[in-house]
CSV table of C-alpha atoms and ligand atoms in Angstrom, one decimal:
chain,number,residue,atom,x,y,z
A,1,UNK,CA,0.0,0.0,0.0
A,2,UNK,CA,1.3,3.3,-0.9
A,3,UNK,CA,0.6,6.9,-0.3
A,4,UNK,CA,3.1,8.7,-2.5
A,5,UNK,CA,2.6,10.9,-5.5
A,6,UNK,CA,5.1,9.2,-7.6
A,7,UNK,CA,2.9,6.5,-8.9
A,8,UNK,CA,0.4,9.1,-10.0
A,9,UNK,CA,-0.3,8.1,-13.5
A,10,UNK,CA,0.7,4.5,-14.0
A,11,UNK,CA,-2.7,3.0,-14.7
A,12,UNK,CA,-3.5,0.0,-16.8
A,13,UNK,CA,-4.5,2.2,-19.8
A,14,UNK,CA,-1.1,3.9,-19.9
A,15,UNK,CA,0.6,0.6,-19.4
A,16,UNK,CA,-1.2,-0.8,-22.5
A,17,UNK,CA,-0.7,2.3,-24.5
A,18,UNK,CA,3.0,2.1,-23.7
A,19,UNK,CA,3.2,-1.6,-24.6
A,20,UNK,CA,1.5,-0.8,-27.8
A,21,UNK,CA,4.1,1.9,-28.6
A,22,UNK,CA,7.0,-0.4,-27.7
A,23,UNK,CA,5.8,-3.3,-29.7
A,24,UNK,CA,4.0,-1.9,-32.8
A,25,UNK,CA,5.0,1.7,-33.1
A,26,UNK,CA,8.7,2.0,-32.5
A,27,UNK,CA,9.2,4.3,-35.5
A,28,UNK,CA,6.9,6.6,-33.4
A,29,UNK,CA,9.6,7.0,-30.8
A,30,UNK,CA,11.2,10.1,-31.9
A,31,UNK,CA,9.7,12.2,-34.6
A,32,UNK,CA,6.2,12.8,-35.9
A,33,UNK,CA,3.1,15.0,-35.8
A,34,UNK,CA,2.0,14.2,-32.2
A,35,UNK,CA,3.8,17.1,-30.7
A,36,UNK,CA,2.1,19.6,-32.9
A,37,UNK,CA,-1.3,18.1,-32.3
A,38,UNK,CA,-0.7,18.1,-28.5
A,39,UNK,CA,0.4,21.7,-28.5
A,40,UNK,CA,-2.8,22.7,-30.4
A,41,UNK,CA,-5.0,20.6,-28.1
A,42,UNK,CA,-3.4,22.1,-25.0
A,43,UNK,CA,-3.9,25.6,-26.1
A,44,UNK,CA,-7.6,24.9,-26.8
A,45,UNK,CA,-8.0,23.3,-23.4
A,46,UNK,CA,-6.5,26.3,-21.7
A,47,UNK,CA,-8.4,28.8,-23.9
A,48,UNK,CA,-5.1,30.2,-24.8
A,49,UNK,CA,-5.3,30.1,-28.6
A,50,UNK,CA,-3.4,33.3,-29.0
A,51,UNK,CA,-0.5,32.3,-26.9
A,52,UNK,CA,2.8,30.9,-28.2
A,53,UNK,CA,3.6,27.4,-27.0
A,54,UNK,CA,7.0,25.6,-27.0
A,55,UNK,CA,7.7,22.1,-25.7
A,56,UNK,CA,10.8,21.1,-23.7
A,57,UNK,CA,12.1,17.9,-22.2
A,58,UNK,CA,11.8,19.4,-18.7
A,59,UNK,CA,10.9,22.5,-16.7
A,60,UNK,CA,14.5,23.5,-16.2
A,61,UNK,CA,15.2,23.8,-19.9
A,62,UNK,CA,12.0,25.8,-20.5
A,63,UNK,CA,12.9,28.3,-17.8
A,64,UNK,CA,16.5,28.5,-18.8
A,65,UNK,CA,15.6,29.2,-22.4
A,66,UNK,CA,13.3,32.0,-21.4
A,67,UNK,CA,15.6,33.6,-18.7
A,68,UNK,CA,18.5,33.8,-21.1
A,69,UNK,CA,16.2,35.3,-23.8
A,70,UNK,CA,14.8,38.0,-21.6
A,71,UNK,CA,15.1,41.5,-23.2
A,72,UNK,CA,16.9,44.5,-21.6
A,73,UNK,CA,19.2,42.5,-19.3
A,74,UNK,CA,22.1,44.5,-17.8
A,75,UNK,CA,24.9,42.2,-17.1
A,76,UNK,CA,24.5,38.5,-17.6
A,77,UNK,CA,27.6,37.3,-15.9
A,78,UNK,CA,27.5,38.4,-12.3
A,79,UNK,CA,24.1,37.7,-10.9
A,80,UNK,CA,23.0,41.3,-10.8
A,81,UNK,CA,19.6,40.5,-12.1
A,82,UNK,CA,17.2,39.1,-9.6
A,83,UNK,CA,14.2,36.8,-9.7
A,84,UNK,CA,11.7,36.5,-6.9
A,85,UNK,CA,10.9,32.9,-6.2
A,86,UNK,CA,9.1,30.9,-3.6
A,87,UNK,CA,11.0,29.9,-0.5
A,88,UNK,CA,9.4,26.5,-0.8
A,89,UNK,CA,10.3,25.0,-4.1
A,90,UNK,CA,12.3,22.4,-6.0
A,91,UNK,CA,16.0,22.6,-6.4
A,92,UNK,CA,15.9,22.4,-10.1
A,93,UNK,CA,14.0,25.7,-10.2
A,94,UNK,CA,16.8,27.4,-8.3
A,95,UNK,CA,19.7,25.8,-10.1
A,96,UNK,CA,18.2,27.0,-13.4
A,97,UNK,CA,17.9,30.6,-12.1
A,98,UNK,CA,21.5,30.5,-10.9
A,99,UNK,CA,23.0,28.9,-14.0
A,100,UNK,CA,21.2,31.5,-16.1
A,101,UNK,CA,23.1,34.1,-14.1
A,102,UNK,CA,20.2,35.4,-12.1
A,103,UNK,CA,20.1,35.7,-8.3
A,104,UNK,CA,17.2,33.9,-6.7
A,105,UNK,CA,15.5,36.1,-4.0
A,106,UNK,CA,13.5,33.9,-1.8
A,107,UNK,CA,10.0,35.0,-0.8
A,108,UNK,CA,8.4,33.4,2.3
A,109,UNK,CA,5.2,31.5,2.1
A,110,UNK,CA,2.1,31.3,4.3
A,111,UNK,CA,-0.2,28.4,5.3
A,112,UNK,CA,-1.6,28.2,1.8
A,113,UNK,CA,2.0,27.1,0.8
A,114,UNK,CA,2.1,30.0,-1.7
A,115,UNK,CA,4.2,33.1,-1.5
A,116,UNK,CA,3.3,36.0,0.8
A,117,UNK,CA,2.9,39.3,-1.0
A,118,UNK,CA,4.0,41.3,2.0
A,119,UNK,CA,7.4,39.5,2.0
A,120,UNK,CA,7.7,40.0,-1.7
A,121,UNK,CA,7.2,43.7,-1.2
A,122,UNK,CA,10.1,43.7,1.3
A,123,UNK,CA,12.4,41.9,-1.0
A,124,UNK,CA,11.8,43.4,-4.4
A,125,UNK,CA,14.5,45.8,-5.6
A,126,UNK,CA,15.7,47.8,-8.6
A,127,UNK,CA,17.5,44.7,-9.8
A,128,UNK,CA,14.5,42.5,-9.8
A,129,UNK,CA,13.5,41.5,-13.4
A,130,UNK,CA,10.9,38.8,-12.9
A,131,UNK,CA,8.8,36.9,-10.4
A,132,UNK,CA,8.0,33.2,-10.5
A,133,UNK,CA,4.6,32.6,-8.9
A,134,UNK,CA,4.4,28.9,-8.0
A,135,UNK,CA,0.9,27.4,-7.5
A,136,UNK,CA,1.8,25.0,-4.8
A,137,UNK,CA,-0.2,21.8,-4.4
A,138,UNK,CA,-3.5,22.6,-2.8
A,139,UNK,CA,-4.1,26.2,-3.8
A,140,UNK,CA,-3.6,28.3,-6.9
A,141,UNK,CA,-1.9,31.5,-6.0
A,142,UNK,CA,-3.9,34.8,-5.9
A,143,UNK,CA,-3.2,35.9,-9.5
A,144,UNK,CA,-5.1,39.1,-9.2
A,145,UNK,CA,-2.8,40.3,-6.4
A,146,UNK,CA,0.4,39.0,-8.2
A,147,UNK,CA,-0.6,40.6,-11.5
A,148,UNK,CA,-1.0,44.0,-9.7
A,149,UNK,CA,2.3,43.4,-7.9
A,150,UNK,CA,4.2,42.6,-11.1
A,151,UNK,CA,2.7,45.7,-12.9
A,152,UNK,CA,3.6,48.0,-10.0
A,153,UNK,CA,7.2,46.9,-10.0
A,154,UNK,CA,7.5,46.4,-13.7
A,155,UNK,CA,8.4,42.7,-13.5
A,156,UNK,CA,7.8,39.8,-15.9
A,157,UNK,CA,5.3,37.5,-14.3
A,158,UNK,CA,6.0,33.8,-14.7
A,159,UNK,CA,3.5,31.2,-13.4
A,160,UNK,CA,4.9,27.9,-12.3
A,161,UNK,CA,2.0,25.5,-13.0
A,162,UNK,CA,3.9,22.3,-12.4
A,163,UNK,CA,1.2,21.4,-9.8
A,164,UNK,CA,-1.7,23.2,-11.2
A,165,UNK,CA,-2.5,22.2,-14.8
A,166,UNK,CA,-6.3,22.6,-15.2
A,167,UNK,CA,-6.9,24.6,-12.0
A,168,UNK,CA,-9.0,27.7,-12.4
A,169,UNK,CA,-9.5,31.1,-10.9
A,170,UNK,CA,-12.8,32.7,-11.9
A,171,UNK,CA,-13.3,30.4,-14.9
A,172,UNK,CA,-9.9,31.3,-16.3
A,173,UNK,CA,-7.3,28.5,-16.4
A,174,UNK,CA,-4.2,29.0,-14.2
A,175,UNK,CA,-1.3,29.7,-16.5
A,176,UNK,CA,-3.1,32.2,-18.6
A,177,UNK,CA,-2.7,35.1,-16.1
A,178,UNK,CA,1.0,35.7,-16.2
A,179,UNK,CA,3.2,37.0,-19.1
A,180,UNK,CA,4.2,33.4,-19.4
A,181,UNK,CA,3.7,30.0,-17.7
A,182,UNK,CA,5.5,26.7,-17.5
A,183,UNK,CA,3.4,23.5,-17.2
A,184,UNK,CA,4.3,20.0,-16.6
A,185,UNK,CA,3.2,16.5,-17.6
A,186,UNK,CA,6.0,14.9,-15.7
A,187,UNK,CA,5.6,11.4,-14.2
A,188,UNK,CA,4.2,12.5,-10.9
A,189,UNK,CA,2.1,15.4,-12.1
A,190,UNK,CA,-1.5,16.0,-12.9
A,191,UNK,CA,-1.3,13.9,-16.1
A,192,UNK,CA,1.9,12.2,-17.2
A,193,UNK,CA,3.8,11.6,-20.4
A,194,UNK,CA,6.7,10.5,-18.1
A,195,UNK,CA,8.5,13.7,-18.9
A,196,UNK,CA,7.6,16.9,-20.7
A,197,UNK,CA,7.0,20.5,-20.0
A,198,UNK,CA,5.7,23.4,-22.0
A,199,UNK,CA,6.2,27.1,-22.0
A,200,UNK,CA,3.2,29.2,-22.7
A,201,UNK,CA,3.8,32.8,-23.6
A,202,UNK,CA,0.7,34.9,-23.2
A,203,UNK,CA,2.2,38.4,-23.6
A,204,UNK,CA,2.6,39.1,-27.3
A,205,UNK,CA,5.2,41.8,-26.5
A,206,UNK,CA,7.5,39.2,-25.0
A,207,UNK,CA,9.4,38.0,-28.0
A,208,UNK,CA,11.0,34.7,-27.3
A,209,UNK,CA,13.1,33.0,-29.9
A,210,UNK,CA,12.0,29.5,-30.9
A,211,UNK,CA,14.2,27.2,-28.9
A,212,UNK,CA,16.9,25.2,-30.7
A,213,UNK,CA,16.2,21.7,-29.5
A,214,UNK,CA,18.0,18.5,-30.3
A,215,UNK,CA,16.2,15.2,-30.8
A,216,UNK,CA,16.4,12.8,-27.8
A,217,UNK,CA,18.5,9.7,-28.3
A,218,UNK,CA,16.6,6.5,-28.9
A,219,UNK,CA,18.0,5.3,-25.5
A,220,UNK,CA,16.4,8.2,-23.6
A,221,UNK,CA,13.1,7.9,-25.4
A,222,UNK,CA,13.1,4.2,-24.5
A,223,UNK,CA,14.0,4.8,-20.9
A,224,UNK,CA,11.0,7.1,-20.6
A,225,UNK,CA,8.7,4.5,-22.0
A,226,UNK,CA,10.2,1.8,-19.8
A,227,UNK,CA,9.2,3.9,-16.8
A,228,UNK,CA,5.5,3.3,-17.4
A,229,UNK,CA,6.0,-0.4,-17.7
A,230,UNK,CA,8.2,-0.8,-14.7
A,231,UNK,CA,6.3,1.6,-12.4
A,232,UNK,CA,3.0,-0.1,-13.3
A,233,UNK,CA,4.5,-3.5,-12.4
A,234,UNK,CA,6.0,-2.1,-9.2
A,235,UNK,CA,2.6,-0.7,-8.3
A,236,UNK,CA,0.9,-4.1,-8.9
A,237,UNK,CA,3.6,-5.8,-6.8
A,238,UNK,CA,3.4,-3.4,-3.9
A,239,UNK,CA,1.5,-5.8,-1.7
A,240,UNK,CA,4.0,-8.6,-2.3
A,241,UNK,CA,6.6,-6.1,-1.2
A,242,UNK,CA,9.2,-6.4,-3.9
A,243,UNK,CA,8.3,-3.2,-5.7
A,244,UNK,CA,11.4,-1.5,-4.1
A,245,UNK,CA,13.7,-4.2,-5.5
A,246,UNK,CA,12.2,-3.6,-8.9
A,247,UNK,CA,12.6,0.1,-8.7
A,248,UNK,CA,16.1,-0.3,-7.4
A,249,UNK,CA,17.2,-2.5,-10.3
A,250,UNK,CA,15.5,-0.1,-12.8
A,251,UNK,CA,17.4,2.8,-11.3
A,252,UNK,CA,20.7,1.0,-10.9
A,253,UNK,CA,20.8,-0.3,-14.4
A,254,UNK,CA,19.5,3.0,-15.8
A,255,UNK,CA,16.4,1.4,-17.3
A,256,UNK,CA,14.5,4.5,-16.4
A,257,UNK,CA,15.6,8.1,-16.4
A,258,UNK,CA,16.7,9.7,-13.1
A,259,UNK,CA,14.6,12.3,-11.3
A,260,UNK,CA,17.4,14.6,-10.6
A,261,UNK,CA,21.1,14.0,-11.5
A,262,UNK,CA,23.6,14.3,-8.7
A,263,UNK,CA,24.9,17.4,-10.4
A,264,UNK,CA,21.5,19.0,-10.1
A,265,UNK,CA,21.1,18.2,-6.5
A,266,UNK,CA,24.3,20.1,-6.0
A,267,UNK,CA,22.5,23.0,-7.7
A,268,UNK,CA,24.3,22.7,-11.0
A,269,UNK,CA,22.4,22.7,-14.3
A,270,UNK,CA,22.4,19.8,-16.7
A,271,UNK,CA,21.5,20.7,-20.2
A,272,UNK,CA,18.3,19.0,-21.4
A,273,UNK,CA,17.5,20.9,-24.6
A,274,UNK,CA,15.7,18.0,-26.1
A,275,UNK,CA,12.7,17.9,-28.4
A,276,UNK,CA,9.7,16.1,-27.0
A,277,UNK,CA,9.7,12.7,-28.6
A,278,UNK,CA,6.6,11.8,-30.6
A,279,UNK,CA,5.9,8.7,-28.4
A,280,UNK,CA,5.6,10.8,-25.3
A,281,UNK,CA,3.4,13.4,-27.0
A,282,UNK,CA,1.2,10.4,-28.1
A,283,UNK,CA,0.9,9.3,-24.4
A,284,UNK,CA,0.1,12.9,-23.2
A,285,UNK,CA,-2.7,13.2,-25.8
A,286,UNK,CA,-4.2,10.0,-24.6
A,287,UNK,CA,-4.0,11.3,-21.0
A,288,UNK,CA,-5.4,14.6,-21.9
A,289,UNK,CA,-8.7,12.9,-22.8
A,290,UNK,CA,-8.9,11.6,-19.3
A,291,UNK,CA,-8.0,14.7,-17.4
A,292,UNK,CA,-11.4,15.6,-16.1
A,293,UNK,CA,-12.0,12.1,-14.8
A,294,UNK,CA,-8.6,12.1,-13.1
A,295,UNK,CA,-9.4,15.4,-11.4
A,296,UNK,CA,-12.8,14.4,-10.2
A,297,UNK,CA,-11.1,11.4,-8.5
A,298,UNK,CA,-8.6,13.7,-6.8
A,299,UNK,CA,-11.3,16.0,-5.5
A,300,UNK,CA,-13.3,13.0,-4.1
A,301,UNK,CA,-10.2,11.6,-2.3
A,302,UNK,CA,-9.4,15.1,-1.0
A,303,UNK,CA,-12.9,15.5,0.4
A,304,UNK,CA,-12.6,12.1,2.2
A,305,UNK,CA,-9.3,13.2,3.8
A,306,UNK,CA,-10.8,16.5,4.8
A,307,UNK,CA,-13.8,14.8,6.4
A,308,UNK,CA,-11.8,12.1,8.2
A,309,UNK,CA,-8.7,14.0,9.3
A,310,UNK,CA,-9.9,17.5,10.1
A,311,UNK,CA,-10.3,16.7,13.8
A,312,UNK,CA,-6.6,16.0,14.1
A,313,UNK,CA,-4.6,17.8,11.4
A,314,UNK,CA,-4.5,21.2,9.9
A,315,UNK,CA,-4.5,21.7,6.1
A,316,UNK,CA,-3.4,24.6,4.1
A,317,UNK,CA,-5.9,27.4,4.3
A,318,UNK,CA,-8.3,27.1,1.4
A,319,UNK,CA,-8.7,30.1,-0.9
A,320,UNK,CA,-12.2,31.0,-1.9
A,321,UNK,CA,-11.3,32.6,-5.3
A,322,UNK,CA,-10.1,29.4,-7.0
A,323,UNK,CA,-11.3,26.1,-8.4
A,324,UNK,CA,-8.8,23.8,-7.0
A,325,UNK,CA,-7.9,20.4,-8.5
A,326,UNK,CA,-6.3,19.2,-5.2
A,327,UNK,CA,-3.0,18.0,-6.7
A,328,UNK,CA,-1.7,16.2,-3.6
A,329,UNK,CA,-3.2,16.6,-0.1
A,330,UNK,CA,-0.9,18.5,2.3
A,331,UNK,CA,-1.4,18.0,6.1
A,332,UNK,CA,0.5,19.8,8.8
A,333,UNK,CA,1.9,18.0,11.9
A,334,UNK,CA,2.4,19.9,15.1
A,335,UNK,CA,6.1,19.1,15.0
A,336,UNK,CA,8.8,17.5,13.0
A,337,UNK,CA,9.4,14.6,15.4
A,338,UNK,CA,5.7,13.5,15.3
A,339,UNK,CA,5.9,13.5,11.5
A,340,UNK,CA,9.0,11.5,11.4
A,341,UNK,CA,7.6,8.9,13.9
A,342,UNK,CA,4.5,8.5,11.7
A,343,UNK,CA,6.5,8.0,8.6
A,344,UNK,CA,8.6,5.3,10.3
A,345,UNK,CA,5.5,3.7,11.8
A,346,UNK,CA,3.9,3.6,8.4
A,347,UNK,CA,6.9,1.9,6.8
A,348,UNK,CA,6.5,-0.9,9.4
A,349,UNK,CA,3.0,-1.4,8.0
A,350,UNK,CA,4.4,-1.3,4.4
A,351,UNK,CA,2.8,2.1,3.8
A,352,UNK,CA,5.1,4.4,2.1
A,353,UNK,CA,4.2,8.1,2.8
A,354,UNK,CA,6.0,10.2,0.2
A,355,UNK,CA,8.3,12.7,1.7
A,356,UNK,CA,9.9,14.4,-1.3
A,357,UNK,CA,8.4,17.7,-0.3
A,358,UNK,CA,9.1,17.2,3.4
A,359,UNK,CA,12.1,18.1,5.5
A,360,UNK,CA,13.7,21.1,3.9
A,361,UNK,CA,12.3,24.1,2.1
A,362,UNK,CA,14.3,23.6,-1.1
A,363,UNK,CA,13.4,20.1,-1.9
A,364,UNK,CA,14.4,17.3,-1.9
A,365,UNK,CA,16.3,16.9,1.3
A,366,UNK,CA,20.0,16.8,0.5
A,367,UNK,CA,19.8,19.7,-2.0
A,368,UNK,CA,22.8,22.0,-1.4
A,369,UNK,CA,21.3,25.1,0.2
A,370,UNK,CA,24.5,27.0,0.1
A,371,UNK,CA,24.9,26.5,-3.6
A,372,UNK,CA,21.2,27.6,-3.9
A,373,UNK,CA,22.3,30.9,-2.3
A,374,UNK,CA,19.7,30.3,0.4
A,375,UNK,CA,20.5,31.7,3.8
A,376,UNK,CA,19.0,30.2,6.9
A,377,UNK,CA,16.1,32.1,8.3
A,378,UNK,CA,15.5,33.9,5.1
A,379,UNK,CA,12.1,32.3,4.9
A,380,UNK,CA,11.3,31.2,8.4
A,381,UNK,CA,7.7,30.1,7.7
A,382,UNK,CA,8.8,28.0,4.7
A,383,UNK,CA,11.5,26.4,6.8
A,384,UNK,CA,9.0,25.6,9.5
A,385,UNK,CA,6.2,24.3,7.3
A,386,UNK,CA,8.5,22.2,5.1
A,387,UNK,CA,9.5,20.3,8.3
A,388,UNK,CA,5.9,19.7,9.3
A,389,UNK,CA,4.1,19.1,6.0
A,390,UNK,CA,3.3,15.7,4.5
A,391,UNK,CA,1.8,15.5,1.1
A,392,UNK,CA,-0.7,12.6,1.0
A,393,UNK,CA,-1.5,10.9,-2.3
A,394,UNK,CA,-4.8,11.4,-4.1
A,395,UNK,CA,-3.8,10.3,-7.5
A,396,UNK,CA,-5.8,8.3,-10.0
A,397,UNK,CA,-4.7,4.9,-8.7
A,398,UNK,CA,-5.2,5.7,-5.1
A,399,UNK,CA,-8.3,4.5,-3.2
A,400,UNK,CA,-7.0,3.4,0.2
A,401,UNK,CA,-8.0,6.5,2.2
A,402,UNK,CA,-9.1,4.5,5.2
A,403,UNK,CA,-5.8,2.8,5.6
A,404,UNK,CA,-3.9,6.1,5.6
A,405,UNK,CA,-6.4,7.7,7.9
A,406,UNK,CA,-6.1,4.7,10.4
A,407,UNK,CA,-2.3,5.2,10.4
A,408,UNK,CA,-2.5,8.9,10.9
A,409,UNK,CA,-4.9,8.7,13.8
B,501,PLP,C1,6.7,23.4,-8.5
B,501,PLP,C2,7.8,22.8,-9.4
B,501,PLP,N1,8.4,23.6,-10.3
B,501,PLP,C3,9.4,23.2,-11.1
B,501,PLP,C4,9.8,21.9,-11.0
B,501,PLP,C5,11.0,21.5,-11.8
B,501,PLP,O1,10.8,20.7,-12.9
B,501,PLP,P1,11.9,19.9,-13.6
B,501,PLP,O2,12.4,18.9,-12.6
B,501,PLP,O3,11.3,19.1,-14.8
B,501,PLP,O4,12.9,20.8,-14.1
B,501,PLP,C6,9.2,21.0,-10.2
B,501,PLP,C7,9.6,19.6,-10.1
B,501,PLP,O5,8.9,18.7,-9.7
B,501,PLP,C8,8.1,21.5,-9.4
B,501,PLP,O6,7.5,20.6,-8.5
């Protein structure tokens, strides 16, 4: 039994689609029309027909491409230009900013897990060029307030929609408010094509050159497809307890692609300027057709957690302005020790509570904070909440709410 986000999208349908690709459609692996079709469908889905859209192998490459193409930069060699960024984020966001020669300026969060506007007001300066507004797990950020903030300080507004594909604010899809947005269909995200991210440019005045991308190797394309097969089998074998062995072998022998390279955990940038392979675009299009069903499931599970855990745990404060898709279900423990005890206790019952976003405010634990130019106490709330938050699963495969609730009592 598992309660981690990382098996998000390995369902039987994807397993079959991937097998079909591997057996009958190998020529499909690298090139073809699927990417163009997917980009058009996504724009339609987001009601963003007039925006430009570019696909990338990962989020890092999308942000790097854009940051290094930003007009009116002063000096791109000494970190003079600054980017405001959430104090609770993933190391790959930060290493991209640094390697593009920008300085990350960390903005503290509040109980919604999103950035506090008051802290951003304190930290913005004449060197600030852009702000990345991350919609974190439960809640979309307040885009009306952030749009006003960006206008007031003349900043480019980037939405990080890695967790929020399909969430809405006042019937407008998240990702269509900022000058640009980066979305994800990575393997633990809202829908999955194993990897893939896209950059949506909403502001027609922001001229961004078409990225020069190289085709992925056949090996990497295959590694990505293998992930769906191996993760599905691991999921099925969870109860006979050998899933970890399977995942270990898959990682050890590089049958599947790594999440973060050791280089990236040390806050260095690995270049992934790859084209999205046709095969992954094919999978994403198949998933796109299921997205509403997937999100209804998430909401149902989230409601069950709310009902059954509210007497004991606090959740992020819920914003009234948004239609949330409940990507992940964060709960707050009263202290770090109790959280750690629960995670250990759960393991004894073979329940794996995912802790990727727990322990330190630049995730995952072990990311080099010094190289990320993060100074302790810069974002006290983010540091505190990161130690006490656990993100429970509510993905499409997940239906064992009662087991998790029993454990958490
Ligand atoms: C909120 C958020 N932004 C950005 C990223 C970075 O994405 P990538 O690892 O593909 O570069 C992640 C990774 O999970 C994320 O959760």
